[in-house]
C-alpha atoms as one frame of an Amber mdcrd trajectory, in Angstrom:
protein
   0.000   0.000   0.000   2.820   2.388   0.893   4.441   1.675  -2.457   1.194
   2.496  -4.265   0.750   5.742  -2.314   4.363   6.727  -2.956   4.042   5.959
  -6.660   0.825   7.971  -6.946   2.415  10.867  -5.067   5.419  10.873  -7.375
   3.150  10.781 -10.424   1.132  13.718  -9.079   4.311  15.704  -8.413   5.615
  14.934 -11.903   2.306  15.867 -13.505   2.217  19.101 -11.503   5.739  19.967
 -12.585   4.860  19.311 -16.244   1.772  21.507 -15.957   3.763  24.322 -14.356
   6.394  24.111 -17.096   3.691  24.211 -19.764   2.030  27.248 -18.161   5.421
  28.985 -17.945   5.993  28.224 -21.624   2.598  29.604 -22.642   2.745  32.695
 -20.436   6.404  33.613 -20.725   8.409  31.868 -23.396   5.940  32.336 -26.281
   5.912  36.041 -25.431   9.695  36.244 -25.447   9.967  34.463 -28.789   7.138
  36.480 -30.365   8.583  39.829 -29.300  11.997  38.840 -30.634  10.459  37.620
 -33.898   8.397  40.795 -34.223  11.474  42.951 -33.651  13.332  41.038 -36.376
  10.432  41.532 -38.779  10.387  45.297 -38.150  14.167  45.492 -38.528  13.981
  43.615 -41.830  11.152  45.837 -43.036  12.920  49.072 -42.124  16.085  47.844
 -43.865  14.072  47.316 -47.043  12.620  50.799 -46.751  16.060  52.356 -46.410
  17.304  50.396 -49.417  14.569  51.695 -51.700  15.800  53.895 -54.516  14.536
  57.473 -54.250  11.746  58.298 -56.664  13.023  60.674 -59.348  10.771  62.781
 -61.577  10.676  61.490 -65.161  12.616  63.427 -67.764  10.488  65.515 -70.081
   9.780  63.822 -73.433  10.697  65.659 -76.629   8.110  68.089 -77.946   5.457
  66.525 -80.097   2.423  67.929 -81.904   0.281  65.170 -80.409   1.706  64.104
 -77.036   0.900  60.588 -75.966  -1.429  60.128 -72.980   0.335  59.549 -69.660
   0.981  55.878 -68.869  -1.313  54.159 -66.409   0.227  53.769 -62.956   1.758
  50.350 -62.405  -0.196  48.009 -60.152   1.512  47.521 -56.773   3.316  44.254
 -56.247   1.246  41.719 -54.296   2.207  41.089 -50.706   4.148  37.893 -50.124
   2.733  35.329 -47.714   4.343  35.568 -44.297   6.323  38.732 -45.075   5.931
  42.086 -43.265   4.776  45.177 -45.153   3.788  47.707 -42.458   4.059  48.542
 -38.773   0.976  49.209 -36.654   0.781  51.536 -33.645  -2.160  51.865 -31.239
  -1.521  54.653 -28.705  -4.370  53.363 -26.513  -2.267  50.235 -25.853   0.771
  52.189 -24.640   3.551  54.376 -25.995   5.783  51.388 -26.742   3.134  49.269
 -28.484   3.985  48.518 -32.089   3.858  45.320 -34.105   4.673  44.319 -37.678
   1.811  43.489 -40.019   2.533  40.429 -42.158   0.640  38.957 -45.064  -1.639
  36.065 -44.113  -3.184  34.702 -40.944  -1.479  31.301 -40.747  -0.480  30.035
 -37.306   3.243  30.587 -37.895   2.618  34.096 -39.229   0.690  35.174 -36.126
   3.597  34.013 -33.973   5.657  36.876 -35.441   3.152  39.732 -35.402  -0.238
  40.718 -36.768  -1.713  39.092 -39.866  -3.393  40.749 -42.856  -6.392  38.862
 -44.206  -5.510  38.032 -47.841  -7.877  39.573 -50.345  -8.789  42.532 -48.163
  -7.653  46.075 -48.950  -4.177  47.497 -48.458  -3.596  50.321 -45.961  -5.341
  53.465 -47.164  -7.106  51.775 -50.072 -10.820  51.831 -50.711 -12.319  48.753
 -49.091 -11.606  47.084 -45.765  -8.024  46.611 -44.578  -8.445  43.694 -42.140
  -5.941  42.452 -39.546  -5.921  39.619 -36.979  -3.823  39.239 -33.842  -3.488
  37.074 -30.742  -5.260  38.227 -27.593  -3.042  36.094 -25.370   0.225  34.173
 -25.925   2.845  35.064 -28.519   3.403  38.515 -27.118  -0.255  39.259 -26.246
  -0.480  41.936 -28.970  -4.250  42.444 -28.563  -4.454  41.800 -24.819  -6.013
  45.240 -24.225  -8.404  45.004 -27.182 -11.518  45.613 -24.999 -10.095  49.012
 -23.995 -10.552  50.425 -27.517 -12.997  53.315 -27.614 -14.524  55.482 -30.361
 -12.007  58.031 -31.570  -8.932  55.947 -30.709  -6.216  56.088 -33.354  -4.854
  53.060 -35.179  -1.779  54.168 -37.125   0.113  52.341 -39.860   3.434  53.056
 -41.537   4.220  51.323 -44.833   7.556  53.067 -45.333   6.186  55.925 -47.446
   2.965  57.010 -45.722   1.412  57.252 -42.285  -2.221  56.101 -42.337  -4.360
  57.157 -39.371  -7.634  55.344 -38.789 -10.118  56.244 -36.048 -12.163  53.617
 -34.191 -15.888  54.229 -34.688 -17.444  52.194 -31.859 -16.533  49.883 -28.954
 -15.479  46.307 -29.810 -18.221  44.015 -31.077 -18.406  40.338 -29.987 -19.334
  37.703 -32.538 -18.636  34.094 -33.569 -15.679  32.851 -35.666 -17.903  32.112
 -38.667 -19.077  35.714 -39.001 -16.902  36.449 -42.045 -19.003  39.466 -42.984
 -16.928  41.504 -40.517 -14.130  41.714 -43.110 -16.317  42.431 -46.159 -15.425
  45.558 -48.178 -18.350  47.211 -46.376 -18.287  45.250 -43.109 -21.556  44.328
 -41.383 -23.510  47.586 -41.939 -25.943  46.542 -39.205 -23.101  46.489 -36.657
 -20.328  48.722 -38.004 -22.557  51.611 -39.040 -20.822  51.762 -42.440 -23.501
  52.053 -45.098 -21.473  52.354 -48.283 -18.000  52.112 -49.819 -15.170  53.737
 -47.901 -11.682  53.259 -46.535 -12.130  51.024 -43.518 -10.065  49.014 -41.051
 -11.136  45.861 -39.207  -9.200  44.413 -36.266 -10.046  40.923 -34.983  -8.937
  38.852 -31.997 -10.126  35.931 -29.879 -12.577  36.077 -26.982 -12.683  35.187
 -24.116  -9.211  36.237 -23.087  -7.890  32.662 -22.785 -10.285  31.030 -25.252
 -11.362  31.157 -28.865 -15.104  30.432 -28.872 -15.840  34.001 -30.018 -14.196
  36.965 -31.696 -13.868  40.616 -30.768 -14.082  43.055 -33.658 -13.097  46.718
 -33.855 -13.897  48.878 -36.877 -12.219  52.112 -37.871 -12.354  54.610 -40.729
  -9.409  56.284 -42.464  -9.094  59.804 -41.054  -5.767  61.121 -42.400  -2.633
  60.303 -44.356   0.788  61.903 -44.185   4.144  61.276 -45.906   6.679  59.694
 -43.574   9.241  62.412 -44.302   7.029  64.880 -42.417   7.552  63.025 -39.160
   5.056  61.220 -36.964   1.419  62.283 -37.238  -0.297  64.202 -34.459  -2.510
  61.141 -33.810   0.286  59.693 -31.656  -0.543  62.353 -29.089  -4.345  62.451
 -29.365
């Protein structure tokens, strides 16, 4: 009997130790790795921005009695899956809060930052620029999501332009299958958007340590500004 009790006690201690190690991994180590990965993504992105050739005005064509029409602007290159293309700032979440935005919402992508839903608009474009992020684990980027309030700024930098969106209403709770939240005009009955515009949708899991539901925040583009003019005033408002 003593042997059985001792064996059961040792098993309980071992199981407890394993559970504690797992909790430490979830709470601490995934955050450490995610923050390091996010920092590397931002560093890589900023290096690419610095390496861009400056845009030079085209030379004037020779005079002609019937000048040709100007060429159509080239379509932007598509984002590459898993690669960063912008940095997001949300002053409501703290002065030091900033995360890279990468293309796609795959599990490995969201371990390195925020994920852009493929097929949704680019920053500043007409349509609905939609982004997902973890509420907890992997750096807890959207831990404070419920604190968002109407008027809060969500700011993006793509290397050439600052895009400032303003949240239009408190976060909305829905189910994972509610894909209408990232439509070009997202859920008019909930967002208040009644026609085409330049919108932003943020999504994360709810409850805080679960994934049975989603929290949604909608915003509308309020201002743009070239990056060479410095940070926009929205950082302080």
